[in-house]
mmCIF file of C-alpha atoms in Angstrom:
data_model
loop_
_atom_site.group_PDB
_atom_site.id
_atom_site.type_symbol
_atom_site.label_atom_id
_atom_site.label_comp_id
_atom_site.label_asym_id
_atom_site.label_seq_id
_atom_site.Cartn_x
_atom_site.Cartn_y
_atom_site.Cartn_z
ATOM 1 C CA MET Q 1 0.000 0.000 0.000
ATOM 2 C CA PRO Q 2 2.743 2.568 0.811
ATOM 3 C CA SER Q 3 4.308 1.899 -2.584
ATOM 4 C CA LEU Q 4 0.954 2.587 -4.296
ATOM 5 C CA LYS Q 5 0.640 5.833 -2.375
ATOM 6 C CA ARG Q 6 4.153 6.863 -3.385
ATOM 7 C CA HIS Q 7 3.374 5.964 -6.990
ATOM 8 C CA PHE Q 8 0.176 8.033 -6.883
ATOM 9 C CA LEU Q 9 1.950 11.048 -5.385
ATOM 10 C CA LYS Q 10 4.791 10.763 -7.892
ATOM 11 C CA THR Q 11 2.360 10.514 -10.801
ATOM 12 C CA THR Q 12 0.256 13.453 -9.565
ATOM 13 C CA THR Q 13 3.327 15.605 -8.992
ATOM 14 C CA GLY Q 14 4.580 14.770 -12.461
ATOM 15 C CA LEU Q 15 1.258 15.706 -14.042
ATOM 16 C CA LEU Q 16 1.122 19.022 -12.171
ATOM 17 C CA ALA Q 17 4.704 19.823 -13.150
ATOM 18 C CA GLY Q 18 3.920 18.985 -16.758
ATOM 19 C CA LEU Q 19 0.867 21.228 -16.763
ATOM 20 C CA LEU Q 20 2.873 24.051 -15.183
ATOM 21 C CA LEU Q 21 5.644 23.721 -17.754
ATOM 22 C CA ALA Q 22 3.074 23.645 -20.542
ATOM 23 C CA GLY Q 23 1.495 26.824 -19.176
ATOM 24 C CA VAL Q 24 4.853 28.576 -19.002
ATOM 25 C CA ALA Q 25 5.738 27.468 -22.515
ATOM 26 C CA SER Q 26 2.375 28.735 -23.758
ATOM 27 C CA ALA Q 27 2.886 32.087 -22.011
ATOM 28 C CA GLN Q 28 6.371 32.432 -23.463
ATOM 29 C CA GLY Q 29 4.936 31.925 -26.963
ATOM 30 C CA PHE Q 30 2.497 34.815 -26.462
ATOM 31 C CA PRO Q 31 0.762 36.024 -28.560
ATOM 32 C CA THR Q 32 -0.425 33.390 -31.005
ATOM 33 C CA LYS Q 33 -3.696 35.157 -31.905
ATOM 34 C CA PRO Q 34 -5.124 38.714 -31.972
ATOM 35 C CA VAL Q 35 -5.084 40.763 -28.763
ATOM 36 C CA THR Q 36 -8.156 42.814 -27.823
ATOM 37 C CA LEU Q 37 -7.886 46.350 -26.477
ATOM 38 C CA MET Q 38 -10.937 46.890 -24.275
ATOM 39 C CA ILE Q 39 -12.008 50.554 -24.447
ATOM 40 C CA PRO Q 40 -14.624 51.251 -21.741
ATOM 41 C CA TYR Q 41 -16.358 54.080 -23.637
ATOM 42 C CA PRO Q 42 -18.332 54.377 -26.894
ATOM 43 C CA ALA Q 43 -16.587 54.968 -30.215
ATOM 44 C CA GLY Q 44 -15.790 58.551 -31.146
ATOM 45 C CA GLY Q 45 -14.480 59.805 -27.816
ATOM 46 C CA LEU Q 46 -10.928 60.626 -26.774
ATOM 47 C CA SER Q 47 -10.216 57.141 -25.366
ATOM 48 C CA ASP Q 48 -11.338 55.538 -28.617
ATOM 49 C CA ASN Q 49 -9.189 57.922 -30.664
ATOM 50 C CA ILE Q 50 -6.118 57.047 -28.602
ATOM 51 C CA ALA Q 51 -6.767 53.320 -29.055
ATOM 52 C CA ARG Q 52 -7.104 53.649 -32.826
ATOM 53 C CA ARG Q 53 -3.713 55.316 -32.998
ATOM 54 C CA VAL Q 54 -2.101 52.707 -30.745
ATOM 55 C CA ASN Q 55 -3.570 49.495 -32.138
ATOM 56 C CA VAL Q 56 -1.713 49.415 -35.482
ATOM 57 C CA PRO Q 57 1.856 49.923 -34.157
ATOM 58 C CA LEU Q 58 1.069 47.738 -31.144
ATOM 59 C CA GLY Q 59 -0.130 44.955 -33.445
ATOM 60 C CA ALA Q 60 3.094 45.259 -35.429
ATOM 61 C CA ALA Q 61 5.146 45.043 -32.232
ATOM 62 C CA LEU Q 62 3.215 41.993 -31.027
ATOM 63 C CA GLY Q 63 3.207 40.229 -34.388
ATOM 64 C CA GLN Q 64 -0.575 39.835 -34.070
ATOM 65 C CA PRO Q 65 -3.460 42.259 -34.714
ATOM 66 C CA ALA Q 66 -4.570 44.471 -31.810
ATOM 67 C CA ILE Q 67 -8.352 44.808 -32.087
ATOM 68 C CA VAL Q 68 -10.257 47.750 -30.554
ATOM 69 C CA ASP Q 69 -13.434 46.767 -28.682
ATOM 70 C CA ASN Q 70 -15.695 49.542 -27.318
ATOM 71 C CA LEU Q 71 -17.971 48.781 -24.366
ATOM 72 C CA GLY Q 72 -19.291 51.846 -22.538
ATOM 73 C CA GLY Q 73 -21.393 52.229 -19.413
ATOM 74 C CA GLY Q 74 -21.105 52.114 -15.641
ATOM 75 C CA SER Q 75 -18.355 54.762 -15.543
ATOM 76 C CA GLY Q 76 -16.198 52.356 -17.520
ATOM 77 C CA SER Q 77 -16.756 49.488 -15.095
ATOM 78 C CA ILE Q 78 -18.606 47.293 -17.597
ATOM 79 C CA GLY Q 79 -15.547 47.118 -19.832
ATOM 80 C CA ALA Q 80 -13.276 46.629 -16.823
ATOM 81 C CA GLN Q 81 -15.402 43.769 -15.518
ATOM 82 C CA LYS Q 82 -15.342 42.085 -18.930
ATOM 83 C CA VAL Q 83 -11.545 42.035 -18.719
ATOM 84 C CA LEU Q 84 -11.716 40.477 -15.251
ATOM 85 C CA ASN Q 85 -14.182 37.864 -16.513
ATOM 86 C CA ALA Q 86 -11.826 36.887 -19.347
ATOM 87 C CA PRO Q 87 -8.998 34.353 -18.896
ATOM 88 C CA SER Q 88 -5.772 35.651 -17.340
ATOM 89 C CA ASP Q 89 -3.859 35.098 -20.552
ATOM 90 C CA GLY Q 90 -3.163 38.637 -21.776
ATOM 91 C CA TYR Q 91 -5.414 38.427 -24.811
ATOM 92 C CA MET Q 92 -7.744 41.094 -23.416
ATOM 93 C CA VAL Q 93 -5.966 44.288 -22.338
ATOM 94 C CA PHE Q 94 -7.746 47.172 -20.652
ATOM 95 C CA GLN Q 95 -7.048 50.715 -21.820
ATOM 96 C CA GLY Q 96 -8.039 53.043 -19.051
ATOM 97 C CA SER Q 97 -7.302 55.336 -16.165
ATOM 98 C CA PRO Q 98 -8.132 55.921 -12.497
ATOM 99 C CA ASN Q 99 -11.673 56.709 -13.692
ATOM 100 C CA GLU Q 100 -12.670 53.132 -14.249
ATOM 101 C CA LEU Q 101 -10.351 51.137 -12.010
ATOM 102 C CA ILE Q 102 -10.059 53.256 -8.858
ATOM 103 C CA LEU Q 103 -12.934 55.719 -8.706
ATOM 104 C CA ALA Q 104 -15.828 53.719 -10.145
ATOM 105 C CA PRO Q 105 -15.628 51.047 -7.385
ATOM 106 C CA LEU Q 106 -15.731 53.854 -4.803
ATOM 107 C CA ALA Q 107 -18.866 55.388 -6.302
ATOM 108 C CA ILE Q 108 -20.979 52.495 -7.554
ATOM 109 C CA SER Q 109 -22.009 49.924 -4.952
ATOM 110 C CA ALA Q 110 -22.790 47.322 -7.620
ATOM 111 C CA ILE Q 111 -19.112 47.221 -8.642
ATOM 112 C CA LYS Q 112 -17.358 44.496 -6.685
ATOM 113 C CA TYR Q 113 -13.862 44.541 -8.166
ATOM 114 C CA LYS Q 114 -10.978 46.302 -6.464
ATOM 115 C CA PRO Q 115 -8.290 48.469 -8.096
ATOM 116 C CA GLU Q 116 -5.695 45.955 -6.928
ATOM 117 C CA SER Q 117 -7.253 43.338 -9.226
ATOM 118 C CA PHE Q 118 -5.455 45.067 -12.116
ATOM 119 C CA ARG Q 119 -1.800 45.544 -12.917
ATOM 120 C CA GLN Q 120 -0.566 48.452 -15.013
ATOM 121 C CA ILE Q 121 1.776 47.383 -17.800
ATOM 122 C CA HIS Q 122 2.642 50.837 -19.104
ATOM 123 C CA ARG Q 123 1.216 54.344 -19.254
ATOM 124 C CA ILE Q 124 0.719 55.603 -22.802
ATOM 125 C CA ALA Q 125 -0.101 59.312 -22.407
ATOM 126 C CA LEU Q 126 -1.014 62.198 -20.136
ATOM 127 C CA ALA Q 127 -3.892 64.481 -21.076
ATOM 128 C CA PRO Q 128 -4.444 68.135 -20.258
ATOM 129 C CA MET Q 129 -7.972 69.017 -19.154
ATOM 130 C CA ALA Q 130 -10.225 72.029 -19.611
ATOM 131 C CA ILE Q 131 -13.536 73.472 -18.471
ATOM 132 C CA PHE Q 132 -15.865 73.575 -21.487
ATOM 133 C CA VAL Q 133 -19.184 75.432 -21.303
ATOM 134 C CA ARG Q 134 -22.365 75.467 -23.366
ATOM 135 C CA PRO Q 135 -22.639 78.081 -26.132
ATOM 136 C CA GLY Q 136 -25.130 80.212 -24.200
ATOM 137 C CA PHE Q 137 -23.315 80.076 -20.857
ATOM 138 C CA PRO Q 138 -23.098 83.663 -19.551
ATOM 139 C CA ALA Q 139 -19.645 83.479 -17.930
ATOM 140 C CA LYS Q 140 -16.527 84.193 -20.005
ATOM 141 C CA THR Q 141 -13.836 83.576 -17.381
ATOM 142 C CA ALA Q 142 -13.215 81.294 -14.412
ATOM 143 C CA ASP Q 143 -13.973 84.121 -11.990
ATOM 144 C CA GLU Q 144 -17.215 84.933 -13.814
ATOM 145 C CA LEU Q 145 -18.105 81.223 -13.653
ATOM 146 C CA ALA Q 146 -17.640 81.307 -9.875
ATOM 147 C CA ALA Q 147 -19.897 84.363 -9.575
ATOM 148 C CA HIS Q 148 -22.550 82.805 -11.830
ATOM 149 C CA ALA Q 149 -22.461 79.524 -9.874
ATOM 150 C CA ALA Q 150 -23.044 81.408 -6.622
ATOM 151 C CA LYS Q 151 -25.895 83.444 -8.134
ATOM 152 C CA VAL Q 152 -27.880 80.516 -9.579
ATOM 153 C CA ALA Q 153 -27.304 78.386 -6.482
ATOM 154 C CA LYS Q 154 -28.789 81.177 -4.373
ATOM 155 C CA GLU Q 155 -31.783 81.265 -6.740
ATOM 156 C CA GLY Q 156 -32.315 77.531 -6.247
ATOM 157 C CA LYS Q 157 -31.222 76.651 -9.784
ATOM 158 C CA PRO Q 158 -27.725 75.137 -9.310
ATOM 159 C CA MET Q 159 -25.274 75.080 -12.192
ATOM 160 C CA THR Q 160 -25.033 71.651 -13.855
ATOM 161 C CA TYR Q 161 -21.857 69.769 -14.736
ATOM 162 C CA ALA Q 162 -21.530 66.704 -16.954
ATOM 163 C CA SER Q 163 -19.338 63.646 -16.417
ATOM 164 C CA VAL Q 164 -18.794 60.240 -17.989
ATOM 165 C CA GLY Q 165 -20.419 58.568 -14.983
ATOM 166 C CA VAL Q 166 -20.838 58.584 -11.227
ATOM 167 C CA GLY Q 167 -17.441 58.314 -9.557
ATOM 168 C CA SER Q 168 -15.508 59.238 -12.695
ATOM 169 C CA PHE Q 169 -12.591 61.630 -12.410
ATOM 170 C CA TYR Q 170 -14.734 64.238 -14.178
ATOM 171 C CA HIS Q 171 -17.431 63.760 -11.522
ATOM 172 C CA LEU Q 172 -14.867 64.237 -8.760
ATOM 173 C CA LEU Q 173 -13.514 67.364 -10.411
ATOM 174 C CA GLY Q 174 -16.989 68.868 -10.641
ATOM 175 C CA ALA Q 175 -17.691 67.964 -7.016
ATOM 176 C CA LYS Q 176 -14.330 69.405 -5.983
ATOM 177 C CA MET Q 177 -15.078 72.634 -7.874
ATOM 178 C CA SER Q 178 -18.417 72.850 -6.088
ATOM 179 C CA LYS Q 179 -16.648 72.371 -2.745
ATOM 180 C CA ASP Q 180 -13.859 74.823 -3.563
ATOM 181 C CA LEU Q 181 -16.373 77.497 -4.578
ATOM 182 C CA GLY Q 182 -18.648 76.731 -1.638
ATOM 183 C CA VAL Q 183 -21.767 76.538 -3.833
ATOM 184 C CA GLU Q 184 -24.176 73.799 -4.813
ATOM 185 C CA MET Q 185 -23.792 72.290 -8.296
ATOM 186 C CA THR Q 186 -25.790 69.462 -9.888
ATOM 187 C CA HIS Q 187 -24.015 66.419 -11.337
ATOM 188 C CA VAL Q 188 -25.348 65.010 -14.649
ATOM 189 C CA PRO Q 189 -23.695 61.652 -15.523
ATOM 190 C CA TYR Q 190 -23.434 60.240 -19.074
ATOM 191 C CA LYS Q 191 -22.179 56.975 -20.567
ATOM 192 C CA GLY Q 192 -19.359 58.698 -22.439
ATOM 193 C CA GLY Q 193 -17.800 61.973 -23.495
ATOM 194 C CA ALA Q 194 -19.611 62.093 -26.842
ATOM 195 C CA ASP Q 195 -23.004 61.981 -25.101
ATOM 196 C CA ALA Q 196 -21.968 64.688 -22.628
ATOM 197 C CA GLN Q 197 -20.738 66.930 -25.452
ATOM 198 C CA ARG Q 198 -24.009 66.502 -27.342
ATOM 199 C CA ASP Q 199 -26.022 67.932 -24.458
ATOM 200 C CA LEU Q 200 -23.439 70.657 -23.910
ATOM 201 C CA PHE Q 201 -23.906 71.735 -27.546
ATOM 202 C CA THR Q 202 -27.666 72.098 -27.041
ATOM 203 C CA ASP Q 203 -27.464 74.032 -23.747
ATOM 204 C CA LEU Q 204 -28.878 71.110 -21.747
ATOM 205 C CA VAL Q 205 -25.917 71.051 -19.353
ATOM 206 C CA ASP Q 206 -23.755 73.989 -18.265
ATOM 207 C CA ILE Q 207 -20.171 72.707 -18.108
ATOM 208 C CA PHE Q 208 -18.086 69.644 -18.895
ATOM 209 C CA ILE Q 209 -14.594 69.252 -17.399
ATOM 210 C CA THR Q 210 -12.737 66.814 -19.650
ATOM 211 C CA PRO Q 211 -9.467 65.972 -21.416
ATOM 212 C CA TYR Q 212 -9.335 67.528 -24.856
ATOM 213 C CA GLY Q 213 -7.629 67.316 -28.231
ATOM 214 C CA PRO Q 214 -7.987 68.738 -31.758
ATOM 215 C CA ALA Q 215 -11.547 67.414 -32.017
ATOM 216 C CA GLN Q 216 -12.641 69.514 -29.041
ATOM 217 C CA VAL Q 217 -10.670 72.511 -30.310
ATOM 218 C CA GLU Q 218 -12.494 72.261 -33.649
ATOM 219 C CA LEU Q 219 -15.858 72.131 -31.856
ATOM 220 C CA VAL Q 220 -14.892 75.321 -30.051
ATOM 221 C CA LYS Q 221 -13.977 76.968 -33.381
ATOM 222 C CA GLN Q 222 -17.381 75.919 -34.757
ATOM 223 C CA GLY Q 223 -19.089 77.624 -31.822
ATOM 224 C CA LYS Q 224 -20.654 74.428 -30.524
ATOM 225 C CA MET Q 225 -19.065 74.967 -27.106
ATOM 226 C CA ARG Q 226 -16.579 77.312 -25.447
ATOM 227 C CA ALA Q 227 -13.338 76.638 -23.608
ATOM 228 C CA LEU Q 228 -13.360 78.661 -20.419
ATOM 229 C CA ALA Q 229 -10.053 77.596 -18.821
ATOM 230 C CA VAL Q 230 -7.444 74.840 -18.932
ATOM 231 C CA LEU Q 231 -6.620 72.966 -15.730
ATOM 232 C CA THR Q 232 -2.859 72.837 -16.264
ATOM 233 C CA PRO Q 233 -0.608 75.316 -14.401
ATOM 234 C CA ALA Q 234 0.291 77.009 -17.710
ATOM 235 C CA ARG Q 235 -1.563 77.656 -20.976
ATOM 236 C CA GLN Q 236 -1.561 74.802 -23.487
ATOM 237 C CA ARG Q 237 -0.266 74.643 -27.064
ATOM 238 C CA LEU Q 238 -3.581 73.519 -28.600
ATOM 239 C CA MET Q 239 -5.499 76.440 -27.088
ATOM 240 C CA PRO Q 240 -2.913 79.106 -26.229
ATOM 241 C CA GLU Q 241 -5.570 81.801 -26.066
ATOM 242 C CA VAL Q 242 -7.436 79.998 -23.250
ATOM 243 C CA PRO Q 243 -6.232 81.013 -19.778
ATOM 244 C CA SER Q 244 -5.236 78.577 -17.051
ATOM 245 C CA THR Q 245 -7.346 78.338 -13.920
ATOM 246 C CA THR Q 246 -4.207 79.486 -12.088
ATOM 247 C CA GLU Q 247 -4.710 82.895 -13.672
ATOM 248 C CA SER Q 248 -8.009 83.300 -11.824
ATOM 249 C CA LYS Q 249 -8.729 84.153 -8.191
ATOM 250 C CA ALA Q 250 -11.620 81.784 -7.516
ATOM 251 C CA LEU Q 251 -10.041 78.648 -9.053
ATOM 252 C CA LYS Q 252 -6.350 79.443 -8.661
ATOM 253 C CA THR Q 253 -5.507 76.025 -7.144
ATOM 254 C CA PHE Q 254 -7.961 74.023 -9.265
ATOM 255 C CA THR Q 255 -5.615 72.043 -11.555
ATOM 256 C CA ALA Q 256 -5.625 68.454 -12.841
ATOM 257 C CA GLU Q 257 -4.448 66.052 -15.545
ATOM 258 C CA ILE Q 258 -5.180 62.392 -16.172
ATOM 259 C CA GLY Q 259 -3.176 59.541 -17.657
ATOM 260 C CA THR Q 260 -4.146 56.669 -19.940
ATOM 261 C CA GLY Q 261 -2.510 53.302 -19.414
ATOM 262 C CA TYR Q 262 -2.750 49.620 -20.296
ATOM 263 C CA PHE Q 263 -3.739 47.057 -17.684
ATOM 264 C CA VAL Q 264 -4.180 43.311 -17.307
ATOM 265 C CA LYS Q 265 -5.501 41.095 -14.534
ATOM 266 C CA ARG Q 266 -2.935 40.951 -11.764
ATOM 267 C CA ASP Q 267 -2.598 37.158 -11.989
ATOM 268 C CA THR Q 268 -1.595 37.254 -15.678
ATOM 269 C CA PRO Q 269 1.574 35.143 -16.158
ATOM 270 C CA GLU Q 270 4.784 37.140 -15.955
ATOM 271 C CA PRO Q 271 6.079 36.103 -19.416
ATOM 272 C CA VAL Q 272 2.844 37.453 -20.943
ATOM 273 C CA VAL Q 273 3.099 40.714 -19.005
ATOM 274 C CA GLN Q 274 6.725 41.092 -20.104
ATOM 275 C CA ALA Q 275 5.795 40.484 -23.753
ATOM 276 C CA LEU Q 276 3.047 43.134 -23.596
ATOM 277 C CA HIS Q 277 5.373 45.546 -21.809
ATOM 278 C CA GLN Q 278 8.099 45.152 -24.433
ATOM 279 C CA ALA Q 279 5.550 45.619 -27.226
ATOM 280 C CA LEU Q 280 4.176 48.794 -25.625
ATOM 281 C CA GLN Q 281 7.665 50.213 -25.180
ATOM 282 C CA LYS Q 282 8.341 49.561 -28.847
ATOM 283 C CA THR Q 283 4.979 51.122 -29.728
ATOM 284 C CA LEU Q 284 5.842 54.297 -27.798
ATOM 285 C CA GLY Q 285 8.845 54.739 -30.086
ATOM 286 C CA ASP Q 286 6.640 54.810 -33.192
ATOM 287 C CA THR Q 287 6.999 58.270 -34.741
ATOM 288 C CA GLN Q 288 3.505 58.291 -36.232
ATOM 289 C CA LEU Q 289 1.961 57.394 -32.888
ATOM 290 C CA ARG Q 290 3.914 60.103 -31.083
ATOM 291 C CA ALA Q 291 2.927 62.668 -33.714
ATOM 292 C CA GLY Q 292 -0.684 61.515 -33.515
ATOM 293 C CA LEU Q 293 -0.808 61.775 -29.729
ATOM 294 C CA PHE Q 294 0.879 65.169 -29.891
ATOM 295 C CA ALA Q 295 -1.713 66.373 -32.401
ATOM 296 C CA MET Q 296 -4.439 65.219 -30.014
ATOM 297 C CA GLY Q 297 -2.960 67.318 -27.225
ATOM 298 C CA GLN Q 298 -1.621 64.264 -25.419
ATOM 299 C CA GLU Q 299 1.800 64.184 -23.805
ATOM 300 C CA THR Q 300 3.446 60.851 -24.675
ATOM 301 C CA SER Q 301 4.475 58.866 -21.611
ATOM 302 C CA PRO Q 302 8.163 58.393 -20.886
ATOM 303 C CA LEU Q 303 9.305 54.776 -20.837
ATOM 304 C CA GLN Q 304 8.587 52.893 -17.616
ATOM 305 C CA THR Q 305 9.885 49.617 -16.246
ATOM 306 C CA LEU Q 306 7.220 47.169 -15.149
ATOM 307 C CA ALA Q 307 8.016 47.987 -11.521
ATOM 308 C CA GLU Q 308 7.702 51.730 -12.182
ATOM 309 C CA ALA Q 309 4.383 51.302 -13.968
ATOM 310 C CA ASP Q 310 2.964 49.210 -11.132
ATOM 311 C CA GLN Q 311 4.254 51.568 -8.445
ATOM 312 C CA ALA Q 312 2.770 54.570 -10.264
ATOM 313 C CA TYR Q 313 -0.601 52.819 -10.340
ATOM 314 C CA LYS Q 314 -0.438 51.999 -6.628
ATOM 315 C CA ALA Q 315 0.378 55.651 -5.904
ATOM 316 C CA GLU Q 316 -2.664 56.712 -7.951
ATOM 317 C CA ILE Q 317 -4.869 54.370 -5.932
ATOM 318 C CA SER Q 318 -3.836 56.137 -2.727
ATOM 319 C CA ALA Q 319 -4.110 59.629 -4.229
ATOM 320 C CA TYR Q 320 -7.541 59.233 -5.810
ATOM 321 C CA GLN Q 321 -9.006 57.457 -2.813
ATOM 322 C CA ALA Q 322 -7.889 60.467 -0.771
ATOM 323 C CA ILE Q 323 -9.672 62.868 -3.179
ATOM 324 C CA ALA Q 324 -12.844 60.773 -2.994
ATOM 325 C CA LYS Q 325 -12.682 60.875 0.806
ATOM 326 C CA SER Q 326 -12.163 64.648 0.806
ATOM 327 C CA ILE Q 327 -15.461 65.236 -1.036
ATOM 328 C CA ASN Q 328 -17.243 62.496 0.926
ATOM 329 C CA LEU Q 329 -17.995 60.407 -2.161
ATOM 330 C CA GLN Q 330 -20.619 57.817 -1.282
ATOM 331 C CA ALA Q 331 -21.256 54.611 -3.222
ATOM 332 C CA GLN Q 332 -24.711 54.552 -4.771
#
């Protein structure tokens, strides 16, 4: 009997070792089929535009096509959850930001995943942000906006601000502005930036604080909306005529920017993560991509090691959770 037990243990151990080696070998051969880039917003927005500039050079670097898949809703959490529901094999990569992975779980009680469930492979870009207002909005400057917000709040008709969903970074910025100004403002959430812009164009919502690029600049030129102020400490190259919030009195300290990165499930095999990381680093060196991101108003990310990318993400988790706490964000 002992010999049978030893034989069983030896056989089982051998099978497990064989399966492990097979898994490692499979991971090291990654990728052998197309890789999906999960974009958690509808087509046509800034996130989608970034993905459609990245996917071609990334596919070339991987040796397999990189396919863009748009799935909006739930402040980006629906797309994020789809990645978590997929196998941990690297064939579904999430393109996102603190919006979807850190803030959405803090704001939406139905979301059960945690930011730590994801691992950042590499940041791709940093985006400047601006306060855009509807065409008929009476304020022309940040200080006039503050005065208008106080006036309508006193009249019982609070100023409205759009976001891409409850708990999104844009929601937090609007809530923070409301707190900084000491006046009530009403949050109006949308599924994506394109939907928010549509209602801004038709005077259905007052302001939309969002990243921007040439598409938004063109909409401003067409008179569909106005750029009131940028949230960077200095004026920006795409809209040099638009002042920074730091030039105002009421919103002098109201600044922000947001990054876009690529994430996988944290338990994705290390050889797969390394392959994706190397491909993204190669992609960041593509001159057409860099020119395209630059034209969109995006600042291309410097190269990061895997450790640096992961540490940066962990730092963002702490920072954004602190912002959410400061405005008393409650899950709904």
